[in-house]
PDB file of C-alpha atoms (C1' of nucleotides) in Angstrom:
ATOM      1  CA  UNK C  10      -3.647 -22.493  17.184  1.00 57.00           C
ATOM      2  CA  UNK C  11      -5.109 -22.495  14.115  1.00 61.00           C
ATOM      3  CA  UNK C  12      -2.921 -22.891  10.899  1.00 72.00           C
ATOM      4  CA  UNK C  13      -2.233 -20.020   8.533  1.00 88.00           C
ATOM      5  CA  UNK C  14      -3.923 -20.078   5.067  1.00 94.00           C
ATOM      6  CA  UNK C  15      -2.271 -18.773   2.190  1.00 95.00           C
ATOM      7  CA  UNK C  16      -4.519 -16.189  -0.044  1.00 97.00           C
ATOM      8  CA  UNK C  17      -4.546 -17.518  -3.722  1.00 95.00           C
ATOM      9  CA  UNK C  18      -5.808 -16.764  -6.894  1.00 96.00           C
ATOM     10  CA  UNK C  19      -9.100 -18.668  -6.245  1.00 97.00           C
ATOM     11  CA  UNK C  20      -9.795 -16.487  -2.954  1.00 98.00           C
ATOM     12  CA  UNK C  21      -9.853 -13.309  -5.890  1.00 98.00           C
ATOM     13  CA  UNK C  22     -11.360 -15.135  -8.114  1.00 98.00           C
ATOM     14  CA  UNK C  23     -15.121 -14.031  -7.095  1.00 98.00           C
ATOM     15  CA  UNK C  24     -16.999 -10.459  -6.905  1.00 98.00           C
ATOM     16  CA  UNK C  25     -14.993  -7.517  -5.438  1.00 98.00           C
ATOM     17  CA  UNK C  26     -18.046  -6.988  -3.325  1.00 98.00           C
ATOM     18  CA  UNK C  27     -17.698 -10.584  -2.175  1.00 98.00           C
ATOM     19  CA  UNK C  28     -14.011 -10.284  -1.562  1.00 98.00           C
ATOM     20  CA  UNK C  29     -13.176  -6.695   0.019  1.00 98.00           C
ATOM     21  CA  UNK C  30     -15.090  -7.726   3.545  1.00 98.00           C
ATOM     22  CA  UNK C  31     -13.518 -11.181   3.996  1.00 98.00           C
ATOM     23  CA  UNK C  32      -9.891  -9.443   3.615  1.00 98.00           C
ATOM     24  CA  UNK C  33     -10.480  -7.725   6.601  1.00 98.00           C
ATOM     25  CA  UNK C  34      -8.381  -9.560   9.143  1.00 98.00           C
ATOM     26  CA  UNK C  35      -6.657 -10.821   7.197  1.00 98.00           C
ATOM     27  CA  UNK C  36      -2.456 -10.566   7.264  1.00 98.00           C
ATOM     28  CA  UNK C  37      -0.468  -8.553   4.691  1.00 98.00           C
ATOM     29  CA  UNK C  38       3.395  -8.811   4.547  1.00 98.00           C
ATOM     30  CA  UNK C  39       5.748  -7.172   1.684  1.00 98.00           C
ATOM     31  CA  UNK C  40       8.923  -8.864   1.764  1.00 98.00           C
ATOM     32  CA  UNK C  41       8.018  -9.686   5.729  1.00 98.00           C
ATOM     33  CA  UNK C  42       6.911  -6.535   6.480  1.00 98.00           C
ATOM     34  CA  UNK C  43       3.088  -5.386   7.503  1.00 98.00           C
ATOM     35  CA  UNK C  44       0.164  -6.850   9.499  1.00 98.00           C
ATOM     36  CA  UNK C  45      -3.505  -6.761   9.747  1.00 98.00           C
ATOM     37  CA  UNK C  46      -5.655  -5.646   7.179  1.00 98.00           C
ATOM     38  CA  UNK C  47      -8.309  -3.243   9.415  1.00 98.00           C
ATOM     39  CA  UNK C  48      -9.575  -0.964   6.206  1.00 98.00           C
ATOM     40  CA  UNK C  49     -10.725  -1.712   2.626  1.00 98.00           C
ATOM     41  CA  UNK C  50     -12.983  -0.771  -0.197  1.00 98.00           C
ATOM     42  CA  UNK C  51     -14.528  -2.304  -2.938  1.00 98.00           C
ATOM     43  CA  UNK C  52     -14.324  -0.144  -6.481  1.00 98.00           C
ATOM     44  CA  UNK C  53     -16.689  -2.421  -9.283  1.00 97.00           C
ATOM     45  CA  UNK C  54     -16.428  -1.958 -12.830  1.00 97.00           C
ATOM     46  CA  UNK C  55     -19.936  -0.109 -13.255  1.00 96.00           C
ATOM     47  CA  UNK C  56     -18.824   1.898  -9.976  1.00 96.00           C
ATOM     48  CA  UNK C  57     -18.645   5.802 -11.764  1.00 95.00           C
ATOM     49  CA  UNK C  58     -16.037   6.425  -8.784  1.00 96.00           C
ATOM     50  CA  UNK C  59     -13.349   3.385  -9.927  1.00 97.00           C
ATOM     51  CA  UNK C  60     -11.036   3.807 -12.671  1.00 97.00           C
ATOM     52  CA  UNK C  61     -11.938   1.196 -14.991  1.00 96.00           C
ATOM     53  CA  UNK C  62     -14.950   3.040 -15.509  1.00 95.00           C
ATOM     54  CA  UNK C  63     -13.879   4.918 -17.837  1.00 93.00           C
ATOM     55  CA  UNK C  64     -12.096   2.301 -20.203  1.00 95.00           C
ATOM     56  CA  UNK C  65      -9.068   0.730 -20.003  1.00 96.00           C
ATOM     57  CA  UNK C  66      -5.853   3.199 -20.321  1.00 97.00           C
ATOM     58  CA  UNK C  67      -1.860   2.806 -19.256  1.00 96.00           C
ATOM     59  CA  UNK C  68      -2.375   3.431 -15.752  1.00 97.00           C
ATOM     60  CA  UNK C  69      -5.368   1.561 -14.936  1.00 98.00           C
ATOM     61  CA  UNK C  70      -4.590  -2.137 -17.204  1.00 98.00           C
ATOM     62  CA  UNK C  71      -3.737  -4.059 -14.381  1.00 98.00           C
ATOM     63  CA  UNK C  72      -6.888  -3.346 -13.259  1.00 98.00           C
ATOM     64  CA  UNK C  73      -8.786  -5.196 -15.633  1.00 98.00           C
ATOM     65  CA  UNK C  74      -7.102  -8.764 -14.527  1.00 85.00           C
ATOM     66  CA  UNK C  75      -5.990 -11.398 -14.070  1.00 97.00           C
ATOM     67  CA  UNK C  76      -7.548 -11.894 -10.679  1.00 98.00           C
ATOM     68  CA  UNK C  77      -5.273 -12.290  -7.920  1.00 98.00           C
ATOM     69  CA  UNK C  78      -2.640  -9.315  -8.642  1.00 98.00           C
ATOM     70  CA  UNK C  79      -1.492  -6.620  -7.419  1.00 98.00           C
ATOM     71  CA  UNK C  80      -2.862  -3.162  -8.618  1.00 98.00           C
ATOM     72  CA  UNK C  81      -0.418  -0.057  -7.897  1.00 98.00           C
ATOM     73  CA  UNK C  82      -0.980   3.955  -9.004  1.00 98.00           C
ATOM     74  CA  UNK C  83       0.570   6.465  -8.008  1.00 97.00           C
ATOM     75  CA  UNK C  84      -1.916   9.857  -6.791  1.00 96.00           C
ATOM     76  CA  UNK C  85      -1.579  13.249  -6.242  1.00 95.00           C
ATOM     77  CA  UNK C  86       1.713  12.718  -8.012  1.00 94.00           C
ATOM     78  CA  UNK C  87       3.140  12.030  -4.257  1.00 95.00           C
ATOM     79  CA  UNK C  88       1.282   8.522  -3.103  1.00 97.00           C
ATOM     80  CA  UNK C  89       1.583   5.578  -4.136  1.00 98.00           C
ATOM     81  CA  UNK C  90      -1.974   3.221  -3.313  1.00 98.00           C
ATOM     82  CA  UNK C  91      -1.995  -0.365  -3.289  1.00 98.00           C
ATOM     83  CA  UNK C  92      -5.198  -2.436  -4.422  1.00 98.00           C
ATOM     84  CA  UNK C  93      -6.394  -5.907  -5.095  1.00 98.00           C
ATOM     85  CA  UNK C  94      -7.991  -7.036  -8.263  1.00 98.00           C
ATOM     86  CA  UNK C  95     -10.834  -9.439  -8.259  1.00 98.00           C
ATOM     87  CA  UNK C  96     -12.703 -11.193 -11.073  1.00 96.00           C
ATOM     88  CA  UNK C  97     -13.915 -10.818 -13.683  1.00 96.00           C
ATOM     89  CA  UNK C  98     -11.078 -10.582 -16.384  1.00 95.00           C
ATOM     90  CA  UNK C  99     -11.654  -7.875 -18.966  1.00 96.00           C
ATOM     91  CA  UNK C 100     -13.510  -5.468 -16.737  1.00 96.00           C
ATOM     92  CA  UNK C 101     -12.053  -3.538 -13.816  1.00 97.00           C
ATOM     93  CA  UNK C 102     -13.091  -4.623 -10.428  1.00 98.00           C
ATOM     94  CA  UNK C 103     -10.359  -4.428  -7.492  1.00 98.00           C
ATOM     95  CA  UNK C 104     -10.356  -3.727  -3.200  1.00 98.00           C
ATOM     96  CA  UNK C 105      -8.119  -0.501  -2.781  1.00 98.00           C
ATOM     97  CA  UNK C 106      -5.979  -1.682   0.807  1.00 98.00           C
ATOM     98  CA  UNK C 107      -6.401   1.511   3.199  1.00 98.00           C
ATOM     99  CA  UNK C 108      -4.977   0.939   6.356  1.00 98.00           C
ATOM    100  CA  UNK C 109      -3.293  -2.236   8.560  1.00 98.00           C
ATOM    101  CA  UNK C 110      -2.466  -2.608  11.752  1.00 98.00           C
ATOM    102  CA  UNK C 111       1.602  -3.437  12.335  1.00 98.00           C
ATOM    103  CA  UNK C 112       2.368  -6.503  13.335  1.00 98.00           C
ATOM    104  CA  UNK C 113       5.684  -7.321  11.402  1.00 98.00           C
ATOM    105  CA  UNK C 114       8.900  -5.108  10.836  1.00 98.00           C
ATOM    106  CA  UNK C 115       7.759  -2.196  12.901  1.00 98.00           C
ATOM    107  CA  UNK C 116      10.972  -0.698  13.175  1.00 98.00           C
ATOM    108  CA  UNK C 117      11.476  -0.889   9.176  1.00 98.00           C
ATOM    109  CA  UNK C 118       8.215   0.544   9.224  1.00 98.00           C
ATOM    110  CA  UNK C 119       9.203   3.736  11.395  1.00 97.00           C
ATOM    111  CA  UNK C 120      11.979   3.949   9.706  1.00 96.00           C
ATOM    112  CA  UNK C 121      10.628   4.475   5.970  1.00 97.00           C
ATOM    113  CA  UNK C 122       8.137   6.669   7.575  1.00 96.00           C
ATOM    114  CA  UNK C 123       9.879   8.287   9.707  1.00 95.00           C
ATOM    115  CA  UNK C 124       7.185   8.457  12.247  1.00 95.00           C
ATOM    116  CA  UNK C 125       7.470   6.756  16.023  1.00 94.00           C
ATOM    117  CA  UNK C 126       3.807   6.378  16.011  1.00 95.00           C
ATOM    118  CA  UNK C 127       2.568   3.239  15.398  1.00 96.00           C
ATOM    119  CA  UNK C 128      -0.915   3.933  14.969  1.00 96.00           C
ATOM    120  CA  UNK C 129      -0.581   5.971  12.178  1.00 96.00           C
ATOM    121  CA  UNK C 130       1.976   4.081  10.414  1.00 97.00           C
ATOM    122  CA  UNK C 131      -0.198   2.157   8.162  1.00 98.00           C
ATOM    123  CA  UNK C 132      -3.429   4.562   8.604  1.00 97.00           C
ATOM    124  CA  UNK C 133      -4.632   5.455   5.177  1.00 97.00           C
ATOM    125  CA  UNK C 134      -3.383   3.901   1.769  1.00 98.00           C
ATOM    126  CA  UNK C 135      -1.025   5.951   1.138  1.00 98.00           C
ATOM    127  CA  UNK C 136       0.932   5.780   4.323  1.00 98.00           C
ATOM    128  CA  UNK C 137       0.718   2.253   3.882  1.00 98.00           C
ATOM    129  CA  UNK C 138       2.210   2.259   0.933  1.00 98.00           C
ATOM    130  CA  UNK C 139       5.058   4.073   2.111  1.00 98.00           C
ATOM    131  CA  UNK C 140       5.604   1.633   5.270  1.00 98.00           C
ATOM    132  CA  UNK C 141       5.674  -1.309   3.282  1.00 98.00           C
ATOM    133  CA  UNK C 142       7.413   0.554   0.589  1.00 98.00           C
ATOM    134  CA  UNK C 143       5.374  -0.459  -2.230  1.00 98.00           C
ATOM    135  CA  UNK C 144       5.595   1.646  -5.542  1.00 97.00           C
ATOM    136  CA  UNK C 145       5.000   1.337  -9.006  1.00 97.00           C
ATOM    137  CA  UNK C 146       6.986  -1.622  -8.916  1.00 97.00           C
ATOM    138  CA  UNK C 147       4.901  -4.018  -7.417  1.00 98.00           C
ATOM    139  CA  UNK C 148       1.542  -3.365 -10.136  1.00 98.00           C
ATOM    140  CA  UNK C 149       0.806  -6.656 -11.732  1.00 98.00           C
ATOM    141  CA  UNK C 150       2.859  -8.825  -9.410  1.00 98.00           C
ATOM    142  CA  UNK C 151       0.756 -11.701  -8.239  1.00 98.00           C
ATOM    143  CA  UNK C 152       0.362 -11.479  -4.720  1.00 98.00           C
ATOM    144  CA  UNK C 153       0.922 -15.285  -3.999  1.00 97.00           C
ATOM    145  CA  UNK C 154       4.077 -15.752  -4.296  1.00 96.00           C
ATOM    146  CA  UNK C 155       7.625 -13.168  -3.159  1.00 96.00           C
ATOM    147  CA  UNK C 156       7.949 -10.050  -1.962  1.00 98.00           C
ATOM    148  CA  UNK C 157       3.879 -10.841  -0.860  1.00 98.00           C
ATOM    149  CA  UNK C 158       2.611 -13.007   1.636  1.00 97.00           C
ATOM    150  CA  UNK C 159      -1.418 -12.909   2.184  1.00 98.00           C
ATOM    151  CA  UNK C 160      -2.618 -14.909   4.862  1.00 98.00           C
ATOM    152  CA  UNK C 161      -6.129 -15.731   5.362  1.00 97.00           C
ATOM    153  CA  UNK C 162      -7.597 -14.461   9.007  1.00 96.00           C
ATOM    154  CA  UNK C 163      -8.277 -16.701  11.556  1.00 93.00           C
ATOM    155  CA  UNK C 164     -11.887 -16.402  12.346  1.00 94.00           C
ATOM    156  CA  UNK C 165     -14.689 -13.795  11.385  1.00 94.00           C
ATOM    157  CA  UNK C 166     -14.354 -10.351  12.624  1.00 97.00           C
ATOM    158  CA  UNK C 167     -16.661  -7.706  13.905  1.00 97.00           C
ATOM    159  CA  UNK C 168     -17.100  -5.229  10.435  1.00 97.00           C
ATOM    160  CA  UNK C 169     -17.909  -1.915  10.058  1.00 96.00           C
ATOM    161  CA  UNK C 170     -19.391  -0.642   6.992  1.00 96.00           C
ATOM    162  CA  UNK C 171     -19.438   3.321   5.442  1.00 95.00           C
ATOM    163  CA  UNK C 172     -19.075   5.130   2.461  1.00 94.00           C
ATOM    164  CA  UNK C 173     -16.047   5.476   1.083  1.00 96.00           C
ATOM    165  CA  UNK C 174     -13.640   8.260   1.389  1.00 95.00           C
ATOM    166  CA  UNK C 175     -11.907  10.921  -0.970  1.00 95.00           C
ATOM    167  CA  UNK C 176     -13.504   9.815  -3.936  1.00 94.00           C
ATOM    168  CA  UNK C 177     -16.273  13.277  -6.086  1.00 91.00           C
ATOM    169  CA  UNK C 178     -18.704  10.694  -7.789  1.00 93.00           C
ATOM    170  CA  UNK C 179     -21.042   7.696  -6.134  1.00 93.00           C
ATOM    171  CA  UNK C 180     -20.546   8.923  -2.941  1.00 92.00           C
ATOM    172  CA  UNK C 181     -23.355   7.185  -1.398  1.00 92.00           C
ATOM    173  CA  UNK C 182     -22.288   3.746  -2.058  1.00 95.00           C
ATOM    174  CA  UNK C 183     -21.511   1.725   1.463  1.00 96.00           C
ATOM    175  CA  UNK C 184     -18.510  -0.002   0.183  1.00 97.00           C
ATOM    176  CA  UNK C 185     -15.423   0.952   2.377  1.00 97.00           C
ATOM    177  CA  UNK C 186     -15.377  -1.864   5.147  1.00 97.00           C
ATOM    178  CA  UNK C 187     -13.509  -1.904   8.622  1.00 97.00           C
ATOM    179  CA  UNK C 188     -12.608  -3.839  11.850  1.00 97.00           C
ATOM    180  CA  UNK C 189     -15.150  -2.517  14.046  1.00 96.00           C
ATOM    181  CA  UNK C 190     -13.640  -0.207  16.856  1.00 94.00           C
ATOM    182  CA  UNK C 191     -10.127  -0.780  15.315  1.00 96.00           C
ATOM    183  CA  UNK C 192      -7.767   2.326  16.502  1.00 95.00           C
ATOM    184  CA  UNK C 193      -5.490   1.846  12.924  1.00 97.00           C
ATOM    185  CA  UNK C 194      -8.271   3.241  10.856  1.00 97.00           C
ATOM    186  CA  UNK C 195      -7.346   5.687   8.470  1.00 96.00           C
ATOM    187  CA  UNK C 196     -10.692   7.372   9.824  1.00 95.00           C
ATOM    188  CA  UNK C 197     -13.417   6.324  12.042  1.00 94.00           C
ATOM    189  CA  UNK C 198     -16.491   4.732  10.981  1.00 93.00           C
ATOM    190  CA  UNK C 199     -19.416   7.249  11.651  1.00 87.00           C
TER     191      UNK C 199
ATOM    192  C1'  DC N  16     -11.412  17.616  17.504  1.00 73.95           C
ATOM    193  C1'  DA N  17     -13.044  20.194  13.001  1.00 73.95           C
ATOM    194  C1'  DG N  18     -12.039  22.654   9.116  1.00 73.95           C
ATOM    195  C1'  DT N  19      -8.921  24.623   5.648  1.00 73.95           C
ATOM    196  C1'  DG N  20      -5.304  24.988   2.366  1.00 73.95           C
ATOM    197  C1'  DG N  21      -0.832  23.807   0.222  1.00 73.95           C
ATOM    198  C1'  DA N  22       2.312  20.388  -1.673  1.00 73.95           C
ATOM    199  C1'  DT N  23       3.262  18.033  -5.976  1.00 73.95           C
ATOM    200  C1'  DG N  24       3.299  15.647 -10.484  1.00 73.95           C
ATOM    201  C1'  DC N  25       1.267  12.045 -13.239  1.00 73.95           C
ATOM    202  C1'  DT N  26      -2.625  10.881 -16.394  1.00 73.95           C
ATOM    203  C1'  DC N  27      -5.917  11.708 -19.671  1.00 73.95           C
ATOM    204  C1'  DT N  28      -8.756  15.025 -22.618  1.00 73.95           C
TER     205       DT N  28
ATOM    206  C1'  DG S  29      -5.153  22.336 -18.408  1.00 73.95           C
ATOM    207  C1'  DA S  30      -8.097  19.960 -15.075  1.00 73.95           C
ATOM    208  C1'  DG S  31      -8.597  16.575 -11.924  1.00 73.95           C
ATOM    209  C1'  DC S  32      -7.007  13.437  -8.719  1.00 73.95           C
ATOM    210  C1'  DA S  33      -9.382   6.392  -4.406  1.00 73.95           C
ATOM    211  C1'  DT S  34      -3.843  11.674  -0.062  1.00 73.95           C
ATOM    212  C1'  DC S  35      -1.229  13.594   3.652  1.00 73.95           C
ATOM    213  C1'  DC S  36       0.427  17.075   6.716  1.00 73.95           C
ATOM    214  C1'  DA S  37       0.609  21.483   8.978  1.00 73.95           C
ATOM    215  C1'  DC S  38      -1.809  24.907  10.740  1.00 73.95           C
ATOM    216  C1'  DT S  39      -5.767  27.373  12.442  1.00 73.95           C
ATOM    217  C1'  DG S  40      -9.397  27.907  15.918  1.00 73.95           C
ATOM    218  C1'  DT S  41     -12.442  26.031  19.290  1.00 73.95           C
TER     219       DT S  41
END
DNA sequence: CAGTGGATGCTCT
DNA sequence: GAGCATCCACTGT
């Protein structure tokens, strides 16, 4: 059985392209509650799509470091998305977390969801959000110490690699990744 | 299973 | 005022 590794600073501490595929399998608990990591993507700071690009503004700050803490916004005034940010400081690079598959607190998680389902309970990054009840108030908390726990995975997965969804600009960029044949996608892999 | 449209409100120009 | 890194319900195969 091989001994859980604790996700530090130094693990975001490199490129968001570097990062965002090595988090998949990897576990995410908020105040115990989570799982799997099955669904990521990678938004860079010359990436026309992230939103550093623009410059830096009251939303997006976090964004633009340290490494190693938790980025939080809120979209389509309803959802609340939880992301990653990676190196370097004073430019925007971070891995937005889109889907995990439950392994701790399930019943917490149907709960705040009310949903029975549990393959959709973390599908997407906003219903993530919502089952691990992250909001606004998590943005800039470093992610290794309380209410986070990031645990390295085990071994290397199988990935899958696609473009990345939802976003109107750099559209052809292959930077959402996946556990290959996962069923807690938010969506397939083509 | 695919496609469409509405909800809903914050953020930035 | 426009746009948004979404989700859900509903339609029609």
């Amino acid at each position: 059985m091989a001994k859980s590794i604790r996700l530090t600073r130094a693990f975001f501490d490199r490129s968001v392209h570097t990062v965002a595929p090595e988090l998949i399998g990897a576990t995410l608990l908020v105040d115990g509650v989570g799982g799997t990591i099955v669904e990521v993507e990678a938004y860079d700071h010359e990436d026309p799509a992230a939103h550093g690009f623009g410059g830096r503004t009251a939303r997006n700050a976090t964004m633009f470091g340290p490494a190693g803490r938790a980025y939080v916004y809120l979209i389509y005034g309803l959802y609340w998305c939880l992301n990653f940010v990676c190196e370097p400081e004073g430019v925007a690079n971070a891995v937005l977390i889109r889907a995990l598959e439950p392994t701790a607190g399930i019943p917490v998680m149907q709960k705040r969801r009310k949903l029975h389902d549990v393959r959709l309970l973390c599908a997407g990054p906003g219903r993530l959000c919502e089952a691990l009840a992250v909001t606004r108030a998590h943005d800039g908390l470093p992610l290794d110490v309380a209410p986070f726990r990031l645990l390295a995975r085990p071994e290397a997965v199988p990935l899958a690699v696609g473009p990345r969804i939802g976003i109107t600009k750099a559209m052809d960029k292959p930077w959402r990744y996946g556990l290959a044949g996962s069923r807690f996608l938010s969506r397939p892999f083509k």
